[in-house]
Coordinates of N, CA, C and O and ligand atoms in Angstrom, one line a residue:
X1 N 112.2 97.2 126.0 CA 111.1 97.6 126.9 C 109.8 97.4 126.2 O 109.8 97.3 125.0
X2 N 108.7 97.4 126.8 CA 107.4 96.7 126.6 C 106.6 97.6 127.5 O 106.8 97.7 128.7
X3 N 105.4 98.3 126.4 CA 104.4 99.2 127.1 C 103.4 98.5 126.8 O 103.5 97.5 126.1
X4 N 102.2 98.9 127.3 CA 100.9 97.7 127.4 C 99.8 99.2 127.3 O 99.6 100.3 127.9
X5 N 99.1 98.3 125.7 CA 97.4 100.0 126.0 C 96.9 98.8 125.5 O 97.5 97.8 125.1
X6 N 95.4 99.2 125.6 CA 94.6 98.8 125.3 C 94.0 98.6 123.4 O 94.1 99.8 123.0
X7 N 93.6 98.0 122.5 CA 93.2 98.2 121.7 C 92.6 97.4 120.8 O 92.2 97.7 119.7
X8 N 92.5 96.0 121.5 CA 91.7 94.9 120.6 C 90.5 94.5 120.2 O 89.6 95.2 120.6
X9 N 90.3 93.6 119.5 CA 89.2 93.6 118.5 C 89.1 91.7 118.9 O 90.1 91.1 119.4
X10 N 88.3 91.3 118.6 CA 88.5 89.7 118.6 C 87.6 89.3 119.6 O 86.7 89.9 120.2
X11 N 87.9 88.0 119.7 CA 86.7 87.0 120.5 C 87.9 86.4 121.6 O 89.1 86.7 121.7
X12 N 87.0 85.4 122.4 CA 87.6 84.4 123.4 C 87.0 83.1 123.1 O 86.0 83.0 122.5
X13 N 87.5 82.4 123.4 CA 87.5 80.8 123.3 C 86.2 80.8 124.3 O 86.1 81.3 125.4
X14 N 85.1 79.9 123.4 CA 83.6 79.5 124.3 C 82.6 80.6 124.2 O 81.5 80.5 124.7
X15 N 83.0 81.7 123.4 CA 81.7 82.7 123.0 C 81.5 82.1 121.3 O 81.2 82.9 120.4
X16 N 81.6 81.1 121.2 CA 81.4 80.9 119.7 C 79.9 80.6 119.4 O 79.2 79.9 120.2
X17 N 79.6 81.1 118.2 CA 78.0 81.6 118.0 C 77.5 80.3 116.8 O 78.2 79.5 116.1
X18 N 76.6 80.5 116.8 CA 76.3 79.5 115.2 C 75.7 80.7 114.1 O 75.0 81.8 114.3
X19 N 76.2 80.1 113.2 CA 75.8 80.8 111.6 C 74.9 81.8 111.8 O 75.1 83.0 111.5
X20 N 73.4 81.4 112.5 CA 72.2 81.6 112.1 C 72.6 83.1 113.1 O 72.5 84.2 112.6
X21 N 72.9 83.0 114.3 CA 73.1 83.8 115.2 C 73.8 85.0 114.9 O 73.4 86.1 115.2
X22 N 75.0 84.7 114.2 CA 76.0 85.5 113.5 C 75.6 86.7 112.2 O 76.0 87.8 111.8
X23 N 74.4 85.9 111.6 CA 74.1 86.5 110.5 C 72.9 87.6 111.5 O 72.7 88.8 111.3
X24 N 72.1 86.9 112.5 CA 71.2 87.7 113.2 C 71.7 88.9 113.9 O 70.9 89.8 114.2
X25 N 73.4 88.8 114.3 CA 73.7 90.3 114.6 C 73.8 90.4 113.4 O 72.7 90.5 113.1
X26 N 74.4 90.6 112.6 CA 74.7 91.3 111.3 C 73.6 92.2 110.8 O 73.7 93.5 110.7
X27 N 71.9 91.1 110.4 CA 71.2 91.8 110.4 C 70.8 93.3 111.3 O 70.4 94.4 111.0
X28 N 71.0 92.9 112.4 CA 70.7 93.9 113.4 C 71.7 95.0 113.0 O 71.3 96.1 112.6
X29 N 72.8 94.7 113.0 CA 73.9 95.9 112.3 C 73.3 96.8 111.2 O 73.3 98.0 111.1
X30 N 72.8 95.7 110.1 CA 72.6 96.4 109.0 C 71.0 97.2 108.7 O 70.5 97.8 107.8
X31 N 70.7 97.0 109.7 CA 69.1 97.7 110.1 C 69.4 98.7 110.6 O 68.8 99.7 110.0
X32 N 70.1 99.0 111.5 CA 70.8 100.2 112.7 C 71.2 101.4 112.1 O 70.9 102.5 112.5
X33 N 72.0 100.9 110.9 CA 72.9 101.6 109.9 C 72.7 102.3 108.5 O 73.1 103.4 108.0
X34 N 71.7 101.1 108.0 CA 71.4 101.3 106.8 C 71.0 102.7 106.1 O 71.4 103.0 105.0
X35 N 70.3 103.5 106.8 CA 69.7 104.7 106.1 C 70.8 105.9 107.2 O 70.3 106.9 107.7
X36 N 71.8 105.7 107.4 CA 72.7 106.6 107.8 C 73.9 106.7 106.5 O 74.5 105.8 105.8
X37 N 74.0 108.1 106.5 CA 75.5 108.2 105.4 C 76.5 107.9 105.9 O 76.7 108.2 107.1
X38 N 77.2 107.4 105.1 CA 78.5 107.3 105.3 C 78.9 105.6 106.1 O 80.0 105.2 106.4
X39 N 77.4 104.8 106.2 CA 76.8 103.7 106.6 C 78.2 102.6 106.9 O 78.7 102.2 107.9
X40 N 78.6 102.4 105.4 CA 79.3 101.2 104.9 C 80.4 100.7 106.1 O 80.4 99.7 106.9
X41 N 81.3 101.7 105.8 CA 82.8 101.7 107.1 C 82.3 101.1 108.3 O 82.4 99.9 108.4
X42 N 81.8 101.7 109.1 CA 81.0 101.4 110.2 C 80.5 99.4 110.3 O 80.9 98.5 111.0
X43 N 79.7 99.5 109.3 CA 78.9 98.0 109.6 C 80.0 97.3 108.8 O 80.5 97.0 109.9
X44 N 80.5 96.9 108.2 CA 82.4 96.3 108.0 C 82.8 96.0 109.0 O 83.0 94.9 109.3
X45 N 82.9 97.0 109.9 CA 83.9 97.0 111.3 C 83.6 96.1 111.8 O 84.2 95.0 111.9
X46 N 81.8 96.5 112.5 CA 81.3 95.8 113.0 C 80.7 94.6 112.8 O 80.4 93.9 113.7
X47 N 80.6 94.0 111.1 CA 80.6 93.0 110.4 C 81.8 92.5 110.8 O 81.5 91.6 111.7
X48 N 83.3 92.5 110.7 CA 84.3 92.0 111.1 C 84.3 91.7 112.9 O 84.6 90.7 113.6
X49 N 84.1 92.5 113.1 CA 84.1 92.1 115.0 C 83.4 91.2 115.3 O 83.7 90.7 116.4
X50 N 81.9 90.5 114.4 CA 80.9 89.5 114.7 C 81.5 88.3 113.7 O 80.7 87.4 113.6
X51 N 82.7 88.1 112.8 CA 82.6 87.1 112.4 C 84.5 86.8 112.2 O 85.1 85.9 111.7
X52 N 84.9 88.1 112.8 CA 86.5 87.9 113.2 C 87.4 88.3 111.5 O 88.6 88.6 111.3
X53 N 86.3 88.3 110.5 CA 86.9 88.4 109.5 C 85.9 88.8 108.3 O 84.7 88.7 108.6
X54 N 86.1 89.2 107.1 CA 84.7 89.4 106.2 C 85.2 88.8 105.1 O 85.9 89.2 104.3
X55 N 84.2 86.9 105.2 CA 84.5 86.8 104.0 C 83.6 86.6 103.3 O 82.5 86.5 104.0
X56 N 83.4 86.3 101.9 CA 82.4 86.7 100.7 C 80.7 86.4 100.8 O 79.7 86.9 100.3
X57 N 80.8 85.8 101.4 CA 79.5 85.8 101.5 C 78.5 86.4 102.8 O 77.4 86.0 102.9
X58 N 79.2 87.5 103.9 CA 79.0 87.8 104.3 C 79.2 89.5 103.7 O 78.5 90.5 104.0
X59 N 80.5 89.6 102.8 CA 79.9 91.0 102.1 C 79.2 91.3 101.2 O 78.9 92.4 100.7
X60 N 78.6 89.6 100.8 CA 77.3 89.9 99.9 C 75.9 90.0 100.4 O 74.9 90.4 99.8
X61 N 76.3 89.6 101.9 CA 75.3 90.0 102.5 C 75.3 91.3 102.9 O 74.3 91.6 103.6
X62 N 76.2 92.0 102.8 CA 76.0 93.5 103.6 C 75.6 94.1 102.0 O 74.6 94.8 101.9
X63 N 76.3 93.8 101.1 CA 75.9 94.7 99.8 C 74.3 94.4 99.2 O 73.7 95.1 98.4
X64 N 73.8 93.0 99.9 CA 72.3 93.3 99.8 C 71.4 94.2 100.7 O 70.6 95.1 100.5
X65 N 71.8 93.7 101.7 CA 71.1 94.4 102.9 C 71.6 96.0 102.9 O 71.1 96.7 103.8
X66 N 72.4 96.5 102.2 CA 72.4 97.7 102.4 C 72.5 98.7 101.0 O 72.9 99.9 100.9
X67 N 72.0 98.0 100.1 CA 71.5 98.0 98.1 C 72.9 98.6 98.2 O 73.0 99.9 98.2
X68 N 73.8 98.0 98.4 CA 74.6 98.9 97.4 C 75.5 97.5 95.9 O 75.1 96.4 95.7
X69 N 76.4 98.0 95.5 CA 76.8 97.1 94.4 C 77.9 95.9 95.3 O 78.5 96.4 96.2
X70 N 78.0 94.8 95.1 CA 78.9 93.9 95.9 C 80.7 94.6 95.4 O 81.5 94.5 96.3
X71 N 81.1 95.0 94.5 CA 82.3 95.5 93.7 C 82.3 96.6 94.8 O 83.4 96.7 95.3
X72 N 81.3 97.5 95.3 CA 81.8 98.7 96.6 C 82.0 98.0 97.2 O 83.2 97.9 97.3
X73 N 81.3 97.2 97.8 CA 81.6 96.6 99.2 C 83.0 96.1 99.0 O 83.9 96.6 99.8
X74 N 83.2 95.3 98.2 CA 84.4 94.7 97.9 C 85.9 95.5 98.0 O 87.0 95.4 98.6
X75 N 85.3 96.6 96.8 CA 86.6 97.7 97.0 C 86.9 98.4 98.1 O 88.0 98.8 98.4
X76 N 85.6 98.5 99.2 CA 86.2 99.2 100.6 C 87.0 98.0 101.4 O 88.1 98.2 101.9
X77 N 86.4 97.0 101.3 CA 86.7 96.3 101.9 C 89.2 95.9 101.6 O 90.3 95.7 102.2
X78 N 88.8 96.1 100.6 CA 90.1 95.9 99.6 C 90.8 97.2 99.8 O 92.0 97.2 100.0
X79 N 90.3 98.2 99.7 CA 91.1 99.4 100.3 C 91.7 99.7 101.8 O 92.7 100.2 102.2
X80 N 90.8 99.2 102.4 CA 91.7 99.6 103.8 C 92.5 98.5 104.2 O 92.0 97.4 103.9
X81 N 93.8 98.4 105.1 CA 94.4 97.2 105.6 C 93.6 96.8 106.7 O 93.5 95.6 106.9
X82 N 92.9 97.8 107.6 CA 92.3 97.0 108.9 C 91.2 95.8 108.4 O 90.7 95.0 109.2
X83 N 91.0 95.7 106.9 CA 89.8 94.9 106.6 C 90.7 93.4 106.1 O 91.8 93.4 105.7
X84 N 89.7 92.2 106.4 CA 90.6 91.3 106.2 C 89.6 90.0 105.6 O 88.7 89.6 106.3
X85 N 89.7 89.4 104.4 CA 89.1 88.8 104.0 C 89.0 87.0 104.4 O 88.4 86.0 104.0
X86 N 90.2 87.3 105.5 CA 90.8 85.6 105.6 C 90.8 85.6 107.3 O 91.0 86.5 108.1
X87 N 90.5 84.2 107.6 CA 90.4 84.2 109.0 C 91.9 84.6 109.8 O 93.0 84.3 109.5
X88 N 91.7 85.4 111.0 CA 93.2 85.4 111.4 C 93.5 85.2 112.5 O 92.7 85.6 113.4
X89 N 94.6 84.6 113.0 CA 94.8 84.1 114.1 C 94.9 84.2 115.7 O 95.9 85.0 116.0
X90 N 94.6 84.0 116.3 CA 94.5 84.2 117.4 C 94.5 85.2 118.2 O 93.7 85.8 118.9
X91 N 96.3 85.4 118.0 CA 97.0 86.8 117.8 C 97.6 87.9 116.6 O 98.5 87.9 115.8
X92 N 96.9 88.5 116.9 CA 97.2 89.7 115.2 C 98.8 90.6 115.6 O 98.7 91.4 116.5
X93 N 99.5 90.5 115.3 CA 101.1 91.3 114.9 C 100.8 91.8 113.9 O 100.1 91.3 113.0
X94 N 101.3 93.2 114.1 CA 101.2 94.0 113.4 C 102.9 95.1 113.8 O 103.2 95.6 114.8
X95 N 103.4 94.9 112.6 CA 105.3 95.9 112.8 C 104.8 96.7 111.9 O 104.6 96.6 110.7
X96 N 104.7 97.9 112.8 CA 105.3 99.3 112.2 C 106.2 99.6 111.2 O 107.4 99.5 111.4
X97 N 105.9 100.0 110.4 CA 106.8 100.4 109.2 C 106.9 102.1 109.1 O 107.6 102.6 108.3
X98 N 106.2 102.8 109.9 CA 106.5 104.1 110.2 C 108.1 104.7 110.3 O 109.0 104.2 110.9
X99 N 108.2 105.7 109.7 CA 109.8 106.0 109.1 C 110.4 106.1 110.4 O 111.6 106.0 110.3
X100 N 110.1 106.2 111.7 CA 111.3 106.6 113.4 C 111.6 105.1 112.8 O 112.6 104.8 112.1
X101 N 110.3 103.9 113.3 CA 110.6 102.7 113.3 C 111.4 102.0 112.2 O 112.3 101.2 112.5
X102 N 111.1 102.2 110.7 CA 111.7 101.7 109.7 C 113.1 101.9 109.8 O 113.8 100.9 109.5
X103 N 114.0 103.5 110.5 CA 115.2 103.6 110.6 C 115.5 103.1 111.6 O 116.7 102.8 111.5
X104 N 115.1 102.9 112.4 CA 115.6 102.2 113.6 C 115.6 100.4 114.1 O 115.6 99.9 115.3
X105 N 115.5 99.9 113.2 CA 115.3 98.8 112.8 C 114.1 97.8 112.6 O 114.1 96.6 112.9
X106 N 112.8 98.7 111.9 CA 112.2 98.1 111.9 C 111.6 96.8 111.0 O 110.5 96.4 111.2
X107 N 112.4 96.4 110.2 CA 112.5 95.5 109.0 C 113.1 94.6 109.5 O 112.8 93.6 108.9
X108 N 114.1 94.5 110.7 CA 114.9 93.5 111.0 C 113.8 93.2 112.0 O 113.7 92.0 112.0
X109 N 113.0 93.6 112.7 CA 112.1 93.5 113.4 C 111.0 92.1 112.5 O 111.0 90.9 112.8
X110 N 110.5 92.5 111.9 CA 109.7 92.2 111.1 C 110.4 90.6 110.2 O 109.8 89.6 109.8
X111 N 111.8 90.8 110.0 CA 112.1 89.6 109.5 C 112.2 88.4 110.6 O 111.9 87.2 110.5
X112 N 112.6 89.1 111.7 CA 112.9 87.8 112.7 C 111.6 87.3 113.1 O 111.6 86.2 113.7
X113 N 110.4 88.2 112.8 CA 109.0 87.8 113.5 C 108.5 86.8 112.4 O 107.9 85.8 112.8
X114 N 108.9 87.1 110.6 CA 108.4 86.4 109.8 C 109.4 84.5 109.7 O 109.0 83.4 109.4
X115 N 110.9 85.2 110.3 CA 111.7 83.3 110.3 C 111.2 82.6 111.4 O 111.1 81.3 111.4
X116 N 110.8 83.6 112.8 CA 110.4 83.0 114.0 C 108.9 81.9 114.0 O 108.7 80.9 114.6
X117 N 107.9 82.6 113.2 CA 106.8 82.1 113.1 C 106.7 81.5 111.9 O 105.9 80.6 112.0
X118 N 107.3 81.8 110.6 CA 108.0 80.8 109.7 C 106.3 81.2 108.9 O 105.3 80.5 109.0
X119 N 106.3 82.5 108.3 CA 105.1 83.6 107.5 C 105.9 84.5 107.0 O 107.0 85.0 107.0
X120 N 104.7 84.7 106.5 CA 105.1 86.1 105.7 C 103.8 87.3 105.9 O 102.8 87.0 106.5
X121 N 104.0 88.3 105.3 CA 103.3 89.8 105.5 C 101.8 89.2 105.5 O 101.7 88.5 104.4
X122 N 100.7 89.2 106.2 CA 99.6 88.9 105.5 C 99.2 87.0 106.0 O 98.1 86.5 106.0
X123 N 100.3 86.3 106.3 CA 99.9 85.5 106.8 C 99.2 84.7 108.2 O 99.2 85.3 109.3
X124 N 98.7 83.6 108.1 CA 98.5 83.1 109.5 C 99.4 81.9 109.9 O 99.7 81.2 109.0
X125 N 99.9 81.6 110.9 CA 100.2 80.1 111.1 C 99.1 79.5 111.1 O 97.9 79.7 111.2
X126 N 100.5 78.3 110.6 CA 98.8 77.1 110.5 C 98.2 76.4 111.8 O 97.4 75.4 111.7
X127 N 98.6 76.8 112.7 CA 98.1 76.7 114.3 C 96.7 77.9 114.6 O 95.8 77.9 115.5
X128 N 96.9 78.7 113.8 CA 96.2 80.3 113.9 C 96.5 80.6 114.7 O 95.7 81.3 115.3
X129 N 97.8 80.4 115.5 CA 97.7 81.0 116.8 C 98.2 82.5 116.2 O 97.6 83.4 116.8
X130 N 99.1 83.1 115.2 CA 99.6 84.5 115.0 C 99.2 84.4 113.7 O 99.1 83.4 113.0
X131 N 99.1 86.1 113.6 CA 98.7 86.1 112.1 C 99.5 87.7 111.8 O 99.2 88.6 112.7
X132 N 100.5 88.3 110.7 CA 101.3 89.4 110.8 C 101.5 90.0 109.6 O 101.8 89.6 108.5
X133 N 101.2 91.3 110.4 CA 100.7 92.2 108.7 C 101.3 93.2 109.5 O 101.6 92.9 110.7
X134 N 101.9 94.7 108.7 CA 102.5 95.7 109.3 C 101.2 96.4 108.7 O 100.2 96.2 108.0
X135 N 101.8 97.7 109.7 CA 100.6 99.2 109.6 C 101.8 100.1 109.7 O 103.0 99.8 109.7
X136 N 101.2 101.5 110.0 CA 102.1 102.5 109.9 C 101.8 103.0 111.4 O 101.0 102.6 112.2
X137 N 102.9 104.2 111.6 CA 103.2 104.8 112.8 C 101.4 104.1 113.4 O 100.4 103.8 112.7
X138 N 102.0 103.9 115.6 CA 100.8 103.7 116.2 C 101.5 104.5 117.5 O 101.7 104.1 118.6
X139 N 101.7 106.1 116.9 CA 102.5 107.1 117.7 C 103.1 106.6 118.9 O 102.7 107.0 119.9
X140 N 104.0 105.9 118.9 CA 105.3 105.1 119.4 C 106.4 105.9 119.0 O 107.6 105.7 119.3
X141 N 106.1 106.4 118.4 CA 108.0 106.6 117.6 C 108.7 107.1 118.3 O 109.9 107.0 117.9
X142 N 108.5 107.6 119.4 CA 110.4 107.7 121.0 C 111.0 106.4 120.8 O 112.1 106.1 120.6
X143 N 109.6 105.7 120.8 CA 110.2 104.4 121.3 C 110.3 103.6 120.5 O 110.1 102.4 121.0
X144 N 110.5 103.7 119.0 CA 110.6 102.9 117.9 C 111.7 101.8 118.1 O 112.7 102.2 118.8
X145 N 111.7 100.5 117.7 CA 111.0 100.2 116.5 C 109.6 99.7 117.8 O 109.7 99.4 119.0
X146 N 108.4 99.7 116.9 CA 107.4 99.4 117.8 C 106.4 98.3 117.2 O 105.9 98.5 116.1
X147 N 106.0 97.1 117.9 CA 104.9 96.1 117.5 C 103.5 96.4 118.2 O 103.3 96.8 119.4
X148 N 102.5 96.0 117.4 CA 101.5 95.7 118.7 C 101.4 94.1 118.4 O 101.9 93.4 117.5
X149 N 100.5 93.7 119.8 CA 100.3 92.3 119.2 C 99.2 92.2 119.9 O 99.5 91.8 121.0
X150 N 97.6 92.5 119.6 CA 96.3 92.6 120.2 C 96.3 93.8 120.7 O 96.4 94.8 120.1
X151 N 96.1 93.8 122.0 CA 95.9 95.1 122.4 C 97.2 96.1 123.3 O 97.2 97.0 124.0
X152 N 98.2 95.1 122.7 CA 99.5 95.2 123.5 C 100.4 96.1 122.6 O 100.5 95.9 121.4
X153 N 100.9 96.9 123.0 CA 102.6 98.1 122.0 C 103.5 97.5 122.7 O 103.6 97.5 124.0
X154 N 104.1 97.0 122.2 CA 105.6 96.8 122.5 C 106.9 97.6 121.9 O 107.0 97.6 120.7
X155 N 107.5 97.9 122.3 CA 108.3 98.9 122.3 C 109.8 98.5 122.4 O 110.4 97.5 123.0
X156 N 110.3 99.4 121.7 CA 111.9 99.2 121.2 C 112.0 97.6 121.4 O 112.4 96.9 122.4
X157 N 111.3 97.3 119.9 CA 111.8 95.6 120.1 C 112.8 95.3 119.7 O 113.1 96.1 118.9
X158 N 114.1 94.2 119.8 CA 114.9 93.6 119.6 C 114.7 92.1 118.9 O 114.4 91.0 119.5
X159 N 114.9 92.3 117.2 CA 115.2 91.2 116.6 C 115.3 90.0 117.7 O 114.5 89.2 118.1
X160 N 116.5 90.3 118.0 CA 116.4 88.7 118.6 C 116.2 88.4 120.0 O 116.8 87.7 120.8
X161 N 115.0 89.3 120.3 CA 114.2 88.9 121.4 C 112.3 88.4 121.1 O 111.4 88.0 121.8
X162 N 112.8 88.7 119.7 CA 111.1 88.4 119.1 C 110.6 87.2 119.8 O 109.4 87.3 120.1
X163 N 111.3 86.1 120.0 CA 111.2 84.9 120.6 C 110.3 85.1 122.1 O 109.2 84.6 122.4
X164 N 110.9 85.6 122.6 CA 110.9 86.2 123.9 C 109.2 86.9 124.2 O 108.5 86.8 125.2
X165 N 109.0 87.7 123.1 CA 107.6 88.7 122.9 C 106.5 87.0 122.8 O 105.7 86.6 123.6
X166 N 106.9 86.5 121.8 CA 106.3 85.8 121.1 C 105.7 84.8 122.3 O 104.5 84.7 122.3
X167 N 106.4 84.2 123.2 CA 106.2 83.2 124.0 C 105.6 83.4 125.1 O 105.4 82.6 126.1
X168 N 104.9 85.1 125.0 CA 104.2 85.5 126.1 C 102.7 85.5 125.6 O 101.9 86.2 126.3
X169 N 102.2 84.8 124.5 CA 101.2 84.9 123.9 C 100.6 83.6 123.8 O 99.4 83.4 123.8
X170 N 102.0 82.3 123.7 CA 101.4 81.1 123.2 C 100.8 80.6 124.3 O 101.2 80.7 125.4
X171 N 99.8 80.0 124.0 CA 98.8 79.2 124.6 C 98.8 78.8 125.8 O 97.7 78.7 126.4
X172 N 99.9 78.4 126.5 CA 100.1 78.3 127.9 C 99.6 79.8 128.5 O 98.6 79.9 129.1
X173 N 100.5 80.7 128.3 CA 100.7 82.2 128.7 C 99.2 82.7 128.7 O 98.7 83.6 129.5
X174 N 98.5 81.9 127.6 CA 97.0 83.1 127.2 C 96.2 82.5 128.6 O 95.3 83.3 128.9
X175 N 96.3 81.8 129.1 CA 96.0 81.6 130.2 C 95.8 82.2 131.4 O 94.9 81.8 132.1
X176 N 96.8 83.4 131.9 CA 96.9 84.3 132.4 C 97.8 85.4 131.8 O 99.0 85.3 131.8
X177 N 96.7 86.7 130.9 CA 97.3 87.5 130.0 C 97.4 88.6 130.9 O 96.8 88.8 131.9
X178 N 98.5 89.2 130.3 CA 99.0 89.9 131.0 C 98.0 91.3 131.2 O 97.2 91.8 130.5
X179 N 98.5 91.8 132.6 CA 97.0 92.8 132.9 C 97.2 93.9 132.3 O 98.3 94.2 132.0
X180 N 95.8 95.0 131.7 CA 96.3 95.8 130.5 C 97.0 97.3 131.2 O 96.6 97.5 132.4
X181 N 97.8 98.0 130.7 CA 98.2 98.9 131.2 C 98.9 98.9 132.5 O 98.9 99.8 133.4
X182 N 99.8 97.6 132.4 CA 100.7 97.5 133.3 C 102.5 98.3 133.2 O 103.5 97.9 133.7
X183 N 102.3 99.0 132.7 CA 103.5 99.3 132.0 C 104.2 99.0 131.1 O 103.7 98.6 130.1
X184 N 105.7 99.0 131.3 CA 106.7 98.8 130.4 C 107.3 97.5 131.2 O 107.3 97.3 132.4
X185 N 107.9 96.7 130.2 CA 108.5 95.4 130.7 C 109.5 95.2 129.9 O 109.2 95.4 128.7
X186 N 110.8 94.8 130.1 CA 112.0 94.4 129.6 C 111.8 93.5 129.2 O 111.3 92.7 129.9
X187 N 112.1 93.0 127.6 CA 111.9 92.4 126.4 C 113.5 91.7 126.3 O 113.8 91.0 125.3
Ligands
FES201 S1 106.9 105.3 113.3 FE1 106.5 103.5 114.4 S2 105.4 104.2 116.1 FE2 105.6 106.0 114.9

């Protein structure tokens, strides 16, 4: 079964910005922010949401624009999993490794998504269409084992229906996505 919430992060095809534009929100981010504590977390996020990913020269621009050392920036950045230094694919998968999901099969989950798309933890296809990293509990656990895949939970997945999840995403499908909060759907 397949539940649907909301929770994505990302762009659409045809809102793409040029450099100069991208760095001019940034700045604006880092003007907004800068003389607020606890600053950094924040303009990251929102550094990641304007360029889909944070990579090095764009946290050396936040570690000027906001004096701190590029090694902080770096280590926040390096410390949390939501931060990502590599571009990622279209679609973000993400398998639960939360202990309901882990015993309930959530590794077999996770393997058939890494033979199916032919990756591993942390990778992208080389299409960018998916990109699959695990996180922990995303309070699913009735209904473990549980995926998201963008802003989608999927619920009590089946190994060998990963196919099945998966082909509701590719490129044809993104065409007409499925509407959010439509329920649960048999997988
Ligand atoms: S342990 Fe996976 S949703 Fe809670």
């Amino acid at each position: 079964m397949t539940e649907e919430s909301k929770t994505k992060e990302g762009c659409c095809p045809g809102c793409e910005a040029s450099e100069e534009e991208l760095l001019a929100r940034l700045d604006e981010v880092i003007s907004s922010y800068k003389e607020k504590p606890g600053a950094l977390i924040p303009v990251l996020q929102l550094a990641q949401g304007i360029y889909g990913y944070l990579p090095e020269h764009v946290l050396k621009h936040i570690a000027r624009g906001m004096d701190k050392p590029y090694s902080e920036v770096a280590g926040v950045v390096g410390f949390y999993s939501f931060f990502s230094t590599v571009p990622r694919g279209r679609n973000l998968i993400r398998v639960c490794m939360g202990t309901a999901c882990y015993v309930r099969g959530g590794m077999q989950v996770l393997d058939a998504l890494k033979k199916e798309l032919g990756i591993d933890v942390g990778e992208t296809t080389e299409d960018r269409e998916f990109s699959l990293e695990v996180a922990r509990c995303f309070g699913a656990c009735g209904l473990a084992p549980a995926i998201t895949i963008n802003d989608i939970v999927h619920h009590r997945v089946k190994p060998a229906r990963v196919n099945q999840i998966l082909a509701q995403y590719s490129p044809a499908e993104a065409a007409e996505p499925v509407a959010a909060g439509a329920g649960e759907r048999s997988n």
